[in-house]
Amino acid sequence: MRRTIDWADGAVVVIDQTALPGAYRLLELRTVGELVDAVKRLAVRGAPALGAAGALGVALSAHLDSDVRRDAELLAHARPTAVNLAWGVERALGKLHQGKDAVLAEALALLDEDERLNKTASAHAAEIVLAECPRRPLRLLSHCNAGRLATVGWGSALGVVWHLHARGLVGEVLVDETRPLLQGARLTAWELAQENVPYRVQPDGAAAAAMARGMVDCVLVGADRIAANGDVANKIGTYGLAIAAKHHGVPFVVVAPSSTVDTKLADGTGVVIEERDARELTGYAGTPITPEDARVFNPAFDVTPFELVTAVVTEHGRFAP
Ligand code: MRU
């Protein structure tokens, strides 16, 4: 299976996530402007994949002999919430004084690492899920997409599903569709189908009802930024899910590589939440669905307080705030 984001022949190559599941196509991004645009449009998305985009973007800029520091600024600010983006930029930038080959080597090392660390983090999380949830086979609930497509490869929260499925332990994954951009319905469902994991897509609003009916053994989500106290910023709707899970006594497990931990942030109140274009809500597949000029509130992320989380898991195991 190819990587979600990679370097080939002087270009950053990404799987175009705006086209899935209807079409599987690659985008060859040959300028930093094209890469920044791809990040803003969510053609490449998910915190760990954004870290790779940041690092490869700096490598691309150096390769083109551009103004690397100016490009690094543009890249780091393309989206504000996932800390991995600026982290990836900074990491590659740290090699600039050694020349462009060193920058590229660092970016490629980051890509290798991402795959490896997500595999380890999700293996730790799989053990925690097995310890917390006695029922077999497991009925899991996923929100947004924290799979291969959100990382360089393997995945974080969905990586747990791959580990458990390989052991024949997954009965079903309930996939929140994840309004408004449908990362669950379009991307997570596509990944689960590829791996023959049984799943059902549900409207986001059905998640609490599924828990009330006893249909969920564990909620698994990724993260965009984890504060030092363990508060978790993730796709909008995660906070509501965590409240519902607490109410119903369902374990709520967050899986992320340690690059998603922002040790400079004391708690989740300091996370900058991206607000996206009103048109993501006022229309559906090109058809208007609100009164003309309806005003909207369209935050892309929310913050879940650590006390609602059963475990935050990185490649080092359970995260201790
Ligand atoms: O807006 P997106 O699609 O980039 O949001 C992605 C998420 O919220 C994911 O859950 C998060 O980045 C973790 S991905 C391993």
Short mmCIF file of C-alpha atoms and ligand atoms in Angstrom, two decimals:
data_model
loop_
_atom_site.label_atom_id
_atom_site.label_comp_id
_atom_site.label_asym_id
_atom_site.label_seq_id
_atom_site.Cartn_x
_atom_site.Cartn_y
_atom_site.Cartn_z
CA MET A 1 0.00 0.00 0.00
CA ARG A 2 1.47 3.37 -0.95
CA ARG A 3 2.09 6.13 1.53
CA THR A 4 -0.47 8.91 1.96
CA ILE A 5 2.28 11.46 1.37
CA ASP A 6 5.74 10.95 -0.08
CA TRP A 7 8.56 12.50 -2.09
CA ALA A 8 9.15 11.51 -5.73
CA ASP A 9 11.21 13.15 -8.48
CA GLY A 10 11.34 16.60 -6.92
CA ALA A 11 7.65 16.70 -5.97
CA VAL A 12 5.50 16.03 -2.92
CA VAL A 13 3.05 13.31 -3.95
CA VAL A 14 -0.20 12.88 -2.00
CA ILE A 15 -3.29 10.73 -2.29
CA ASP A 16 -6.02 13.26 -3.08
CA GLN A 17 -8.41 12.86 -0.14
CA THR A 18 -10.99 15.20 -1.65
CA ALA A 19 -11.60 12.63 -4.41
CA LEU A 20 -12.03 9.50 -2.27
CA PRO A 21 -13.93 7.23 -2.21
CA GLY A 22 -15.21 7.96 -5.73
CA ALA A 23 -11.76 8.19 -7.30
CA TYR A 24 -8.27 7.20 -6.18
CA ARG A 25 -5.87 9.71 -7.61
CA LEU A 26 -2.49 11.19 -6.82
CA LEU A 27 -1.53 14.86 -6.77
CA GLU A 28 2.03 15.88 -7.67
CA LEU A 29 2.70 19.11 -5.83
CA ARG A 30 5.67 20.90 -7.36
CA THR A 31 5.54 24.24 -5.54
CA VAL A 32 5.07 25.21 -1.90
CA GLY A 33 2.00 27.21 -2.97
CA GLU A 34 0.41 24.05 -4.39
CA LEU A 35 1.20 22.15 -1.19
CA VAL A 36 -0.24 24.89 1.05
CA ASP A 37 -3.38 24.90 -1.08
CA ALA A 38 -3.65 21.09 -0.79
CA VAL A 39 -3.38 21.39 3.01
CA LYS A 40 -6.06 24.10 3.18
CA ARG A 41 -8.43 22.10 0.91
CA LEU A 42 -7.82 18.94 2.98
CA ALA A 43 -6.45 17.05 -0.02
CA VAL A 44 -3.86 16.02 2.57
CA ARG A 45 -5.10 16.08 6.15
CA GLY A 46 -4.87 14.45 9.58
CA ALA A 47 -2.33 15.63 12.14
CA PRO A 48 0.55 13.18 11.48
CA ALA A 49 0.18 13.52 7.68
CA LEU A 50 0.30 17.30 8.15
CA GLY A 51 3.59 16.90 10.05
CA ALA A 52 4.98 15.09 7.01
CA ALA A 53 3.57 17.79 4.73
CA GLY A 54 5.32 20.49 6.77
CA ALA A 55 8.68 18.74 6.61
CA LEU A 56 8.42 17.83 2.93
CA GLY A 57 7.28 21.37 2.14
CA VAL A 58 10.48 22.77 3.63
CA ALA A 59 12.46 20.18 1.64
CA LEU A 60 10.60 21.21 -1.53
CA SER A 61 11.35 24.87 -0.92
CA ALA A 62 15.05 24.11 -0.37
CA HIS A 63 15.09 21.90 -3.48
CA LEU A 64 13.69 24.82 -5.53
CA ASP A 65 16.24 27.24 -4.01
CA SER A 66 13.31 29.38 -2.80
CA ASP A 67 13.08 31.62 0.24
CA VAL A 68 12.88 28.69 2.67
CA ARG A 69 12.14 30.70 5.80
CA ARG A 70 9.26 32.56 4.16
CA ASP A 71 7.86 29.27 2.78
CA ALA A 72 8.24 27.67 6.20
CA GLU A 73 6.02 30.42 7.67
CA LEU A 74 3.37 29.84 5.00
CA LEU A 75 3.42 26.11 5.61
CA ALA A 76 3.35 26.30 9.40
CA HIS A 77 0.28 28.57 9.31
CA ALA A 78 -1.69 26.76 6.59
CA ARG A 79 -3.90 25.24 9.33
CA PRO A 80 -3.69 26.26 13.00
CA THR A 81 -4.89 23.38 15.19
CA ALA A 82 -2.73 20.30 14.52
CA VAL A 83 0.60 20.94 16.24
CA ASN A 84 2.29 18.39 13.97
CA LEU A 85 2.30 20.79 11.01
CA ALA A 86 4.54 23.42 12.63
CA TRP A 87 6.52 20.63 14.32
CA GLY A 88 7.31 19.03 10.94
CA VAL A 89 8.30 22.42 9.50
CA GLU A 90 10.59 23.18 12.43
CA ARG A 91 12.23 19.79 12.32
CA ALA A 92 13.18 20.06 8.65
CA LEU A 93 14.18 23.71 9.06
CA GLY A 94 16.62 22.65 11.76
CA LYS A 95 18.75 20.99 9.04
CA LEU A 96 18.80 23.95 6.65
CA HIS A 97 22.30 25.02 7.69
CA GLN A 98 23.54 21.60 6.44
CA GLY A 99 22.09 22.12 2.94
CA LYS A 100 19.08 20.91 0.97
CA ASP A 101 20.05 17.23 0.91
CA ALA A 102 20.15 17.19 4.69
CA VAL A 103 16.71 18.85 4.83
CA LEU A 104 15.26 16.20 2.54
CA ALA A 105 16.93 13.39 4.47
CA GLU A 106 15.39 14.73 7.69
CA ALA A 107 11.93 14.95 6.11
CA LEU A 108 12.20 11.38 4.82
CA ALA A 109 13.37 10.17 8.24
CA LEU A 110 10.29 11.83 9.75
CA LEU A 111 8.09 9.92 7.29
CA ASP A 112 9.66 6.56 8.23
CA GLU A 113 9.33 7.39 11.90
CA ASP A 114 5.69 8.38 11.59
CA GLU A 115 4.72 4.97 10.27
CA ARG A 116 6.77 3.16 12.90
CA LEU A 117 5.60 5.24 15.87
CA ASN A 118 1.93 5.02 14.93
CA LYS A 119 2.24 1.25 14.70
CA THR A 120 3.77 1.14 18.18
CA ALA A 121 1.27 3.61 19.71
CA SER A 122 -1.68 1.70 18.29
CA ALA A 123 -0.24 -1.63 19.53
CA HIS A 124 -0.06 -0.18 23.07
CA ALA A 125 -3.61 1.14 22.70
CA ALA A 126 -4.87 -2.25 21.48
CA GLU A 127 -3.65 -3.83 24.72
CA ILE A 128 -5.40 -1.12 26.75
CA VAL A 129 -8.65 -1.69 24.83
CA LEU A 130 -8.42 -5.44 25.49
CA ALA A 131 -7.85 -4.82 29.20
CA GLU A 132 -10.67 -2.25 29.49
CA CYS A 133 -13.30 -4.07 27.41
CA PRO A 134 -14.15 -7.67 28.35
CA ARG A 135 -16.67 -8.36 25.57
CA ARG A 136 -15.60 -10.27 22.42
CA PRO A 137 -15.77 -9.58 19.58
CA LEU A 138 -15.28 -5.87 20.12
CA ARG A 139 -17.71 -3.22 18.89
CA LEU A 140 -15.70 -0.04 18.34
CA LEU A 141 -16.75 3.50 17.50
CA SER A 142 -14.62 5.80 15.37
CA HIS A 143 -14.87 9.53 14.66
CA CYS A 144 -13.30 11.41 11.72
CA ASN A 145 -10.41 9.58 10.05
CA ALA A 146 -7.37 8.58 12.07
CA GLY A 147 -6.26 5.87 9.67
CA ARG A 148 -3.58 5.41 7.02
CA LEU A 149 -4.88 8.48 5.23
CA ALA A 150 -4.39 10.70 8.28
CA THR A 151 -0.80 9.56 8.75
CA VAL A 152 2.07 8.61 6.46
CA GLY A 153 0.96 5.00 6.80
CA TRP A 154 -0.74 2.59 9.24
CA GLY A 155 -2.81 5.10 11.27
CA SER A 156 -3.30 5.96 14.93
CA ALA A 157 -6.83 5.21 16.25
CA LEU A 158 -7.63 3.08 13.19
CA GLY A 159 -4.24 1.44 13.64
CA VAL A 160 -5.72 -0.11 16.79
CA VAL A 161 -8.44 -1.64 14.62
CA TRP A 162 -5.80 -3.13 12.28
CA HIS A 163 -4.00 -4.76 15.22
CA LEU A 164 -7.23 -6.14 16.71
CA HIS A 165 -8.65 -7.25 13.37
CA ALA A 166 -5.46 -9.22 12.64
CA ARG A 167 -6.26 -11.19 15.81
CA GLY A 168 -9.89 -11.75 14.78
CA LEU A 169 -11.21 -9.61 17.64
CA VAL A 170 -13.26 -6.94 15.83
CA GLY A 171 -17.00 -7.54 15.50
CA GLU A 172 -17.88 -4.16 14.03
CA VAL A 173 -16.75 -0.57 13.76
CA LEU A 174 -19.46 2.09 13.95
CA VAL A 175 -18.17 4.93 11.80
CA ASP A 176 -19.37 8.45 12.59
CA GLU A 177 -19.91 10.12 9.23
CA THR A 178 -18.20 13.29 10.63
CA ARG A 179 -20.05 16.31 9.35
CA PRO A 180 -19.50 18.52 7.50
CA LEU A 181 -16.64 17.12 5.41
CA LEU A 182 -17.46 13.43 5.98
CA GLN A 183 -13.98 12.14 6.77
CA GLY A 184 -15.66 9.16 8.47
CA ALA A 185 -18.14 8.24 5.76
CA ARG A 186 -15.71 8.87 2.89
CA LEU A 187 -12.29 7.92 4.25
CA THR A 188 -12.59 5.70 7.34
CA ALA A 189 -15.29 3.58 5.70
CA TRP A 190 -13.10 3.29 2.58
CA GLU A 191 -10.10 2.14 4.62
CA LEU A 192 -12.18 -0.40 6.59
CA ALA A 193 -13.68 -1.76 3.38
CA GLN A 194 -10.17 -2.20 1.90
CA GLU A 195 -9.22 -4.32 4.92
CA ASN A 196 -12.52 -6.27 5.06
CA VAL A 197 -13.31 -5.00 8.56
CA PRO A 198 -17.09 -5.10 9.23
CA TYR A 199 -18.43 -1.56 9.66
CA ARG A 200 -21.54 0.58 9.57
CA VAL A 201 -21.63 4.30 8.91
CA GLN A 202 -23.87 6.28 11.24
CA PRO A 203 -24.86 9.95 11.46
CA ASP A 204 -22.82 11.70 14.15
CA GLY A 205 -26.03 12.24 16.09
CA ALA A 206 -26.52 8.46 16.45
CA ALA A 207 -23.37 7.89 18.51
CA ALA A 208 -24.89 8.58 21.95
CA ALA A 209 -27.93 6.48 21.07
CA ALA A 210 -25.68 3.59 20.00
CA MET A 211 -23.94 3.77 23.39
CA ALA A 212 -27.30 3.90 25.20
CA ARG A 213 -28.35 0.73 23.36
CA GLY A 214 -25.17 -1.05 24.49
CA MET A 215 -23.76 -1.27 20.96
CA VAL A 216 -20.32 0.22 21.74
CA ASP A 217 -17.50 -1.35 23.78
CA CYS A 218 -14.94 1.41 23.19
CA VAL A 219 -14.57 4.77 21.45
CA LEU A 220 -11.28 5.25 19.57
CA VAL A 221 -10.16 8.65 18.29
CA GLY A 222 -6.97 10.39 17.18
CA ALA A 223 -5.80 13.87 18.19
CA ASP A 224 -4.61 17.10 16.64
CA ARG A 225 -2.99 18.56 19.73
CA ILE A 226 -2.60 17.20 23.25
CA ALA A 227 -1.88 19.69 26.02
CA ALA A 228 0.55 18.99 28.86
CA ASN A 229 -2.38 18.20 31.19
CA GLY A 230 -3.77 15.65 28.70
CA ASP A 231 -6.62 17.74 27.24
CA VAL A 232 -7.22 16.61 23.66
CA ALA A 233 -8.06 18.74 20.62
CA ASN A 234 -9.60 16.64 17.87
CA LYS A 235 -12.28 16.77 15.17
CA ILE A 236 -15.44 18.65 16.09
CA GLY A 237 -17.83 16.28 17.83
CA THR A 238 -15.14 14.46 19.83
CA TYR A 239 -16.02 16.35 23.02
CA GLY A 240 -19.69 15.39 22.76
CA LEU A 241 -18.69 11.77 22.16
CA ALA A 242 -16.50 11.79 25.27
CA ILE A 243 -19.36 13.16 27.40
CA ALA A 244 -21.69 10.47 26.07
CA ALA A 245 -19.06 7.77 26.64
CA LYS A 246 -18.53 8.91 30.24
CA HIS A 247 -22.29 8.90 30.84
CA HIS A 248 -22.62 5.34 29.53
CA GLY A 249 -19.43 3.97 31.09
CA VAL A 250 -17.84 3.32 27.69
CA PRO A 251 -14.00 3.56 27.61
CA PHE A 252 -12.74 6.50 25.53
CA VAL A 253 -9.23 5.99 24.14
CA VAL A 254 -7.13 8.59 22.29
CA VAL A 255 -4.20 7.42 20.16
CA ALA A 256 -1.50 9.68 18.70
CA PRO A 257 2.24 9.83 18.11
CA SER A 258 4.10 11.95 20.67
CA SER A 259 4.60 14.62 17.98
CA THR A 260 0.96 15.55 18.69
CA VAL A 261 1.79 16.43 22.31
CA ASP A 262 2.32 20.17 22.76
CA THR A 263 4.28 20.40 25.99
CA LYS A 264 4.29 24.21 25.74
CA LEU A 265 0.53 24.26 26.22
CA ALA A 266 -0.55 23.87 29.85
CA ASP A 267 -4.14 22.89 29.03
CA GLY A 268 -6.64 22.76 26.19
CA THR A 269 -7.96 26.30 26.64
CA GLY A 270 -4.98 27.62 24.67
CA VAL A 271 -5.62 25.56 21.52
CA VAL A 272 -6.37 27.66 18.45
CA ILE A 273 -9.48 26.14 16.88
CA GLU A 274 -9.69 26.44 13.11
CA GLU A 275 -12.97 27.92 11.87
CA ARG A 276 -13.76 26.90 8.32
CA ASP A 277 -15.68 28.38 5.43
CA ALA A 278 -19.44 28.85 5.88
CA ARG A 279 -20.03 27.14 2.52
CA GLU A 280 -19.11 23.79 4.08
CA LEU A 281 -22.44 24.08 5.94
CA THR A 282 -24.69 26.16 3.72
CA GLY A 283 -24.56 23.73 0.80
CA TYR A 284 -24.48 19.99 0.27
CA ALA A 285 -22.96 18.52 -2.90
CA GLY A 286 -23.44 21.86 -4.61
CA THR A 287 -27.07 22.34 -3.52
CA PRO A 288 -27.94 25.14 -1.06
CA ILE A 289 -29.39 23.72 2.18
CA THR A 290 -29.79 26.84 4.31
CA PRO A 291 -31.59 30.11 3.71
CA GLU A 292 -29.44 32.41 1.61
CA ASP A 293 -26.99 34.39 3.79
CA ALA A 294 -27.48 32.07 6.80
CA ARG A 295 -24.73 32.75 9.33
CA VAL A 296 -22.85 29.71 10.56
CA PHE A 297 -20.61 28.46 13.36
CA ASN A 298 -18.17 26.01 11.76
CA PRO A 299 -15.32 25.07 14.13
CA ALA A 300 -13.27 22.19 12.71
CA PHE A 301 -12.11 20.95 16.14
CA ASP A 302 -13.05 20.90 19.81
CA VAL A 303 -11.23 20.21 23.07
CA THR A 304 -12.00 17.23 25.29
CA PRO A 305 -10.93 17.65 28.94
CA PHE A 306 -8.59 14.91 30.12
CA GLU A 307 -10.97 13.82 32.90
CA LEU A 308 -13.32 12.44 30.22
CA VAL A 309 -10.57 10.33 28.64
CA THR A 310 -9.80 6.76 29.72
CA ALA A 311 -6.31 6.83 28.20
CA VAL A 312 -4.23 8.98 25.89
CA VAL A 313 -1.76 6.60 24.25
CA THR A 314 1.43 7.41 22.35
CA GLU A 315 4.36 5.25 21.24
CA HIS A 316 5.60 5.52 24.84
CA GLY A 317 2.40 3.94 26.19
CA ARG A 318 -0.15 5.64 28.44
CA PHE A 319 0.43 9.41 28.53
CA ALA A 320 0.84 10.82 32.02
CA PRO A 321 -0.23 14.48 32.23
O1 MRU B 1 -9.73 18.33 9.54
P1 MRU B 1 -8.96 17.04 9.52
O2 MRU B 1 -9.58 16.01 8.64
O3 MRU B 1 -7.49 17.26 9.25
O4 MRU B 1 -9.08 16.52 11.03
C1 MRU B 1 -8.41 15.33 11.37
C2 MRU B 1 -8.69 14.87 12.74
O5 MRU B 1 -9.34 15.53 13.53
C3 MRU B 1 -8.06 13.59 13.16
O6 MRU B 1 -8.85 12.91 14.08
C4 MRU B 1 -6.68 13.89 13.79
O7 MRU B 1 -5.91 14.67 12.96
C5 MRU B 1 -5.95 12.65 14.15
S1 MRU B 1 -5.43 11.77 12.72
C6 MRU B 1 -4.42 10.50 13.18
#
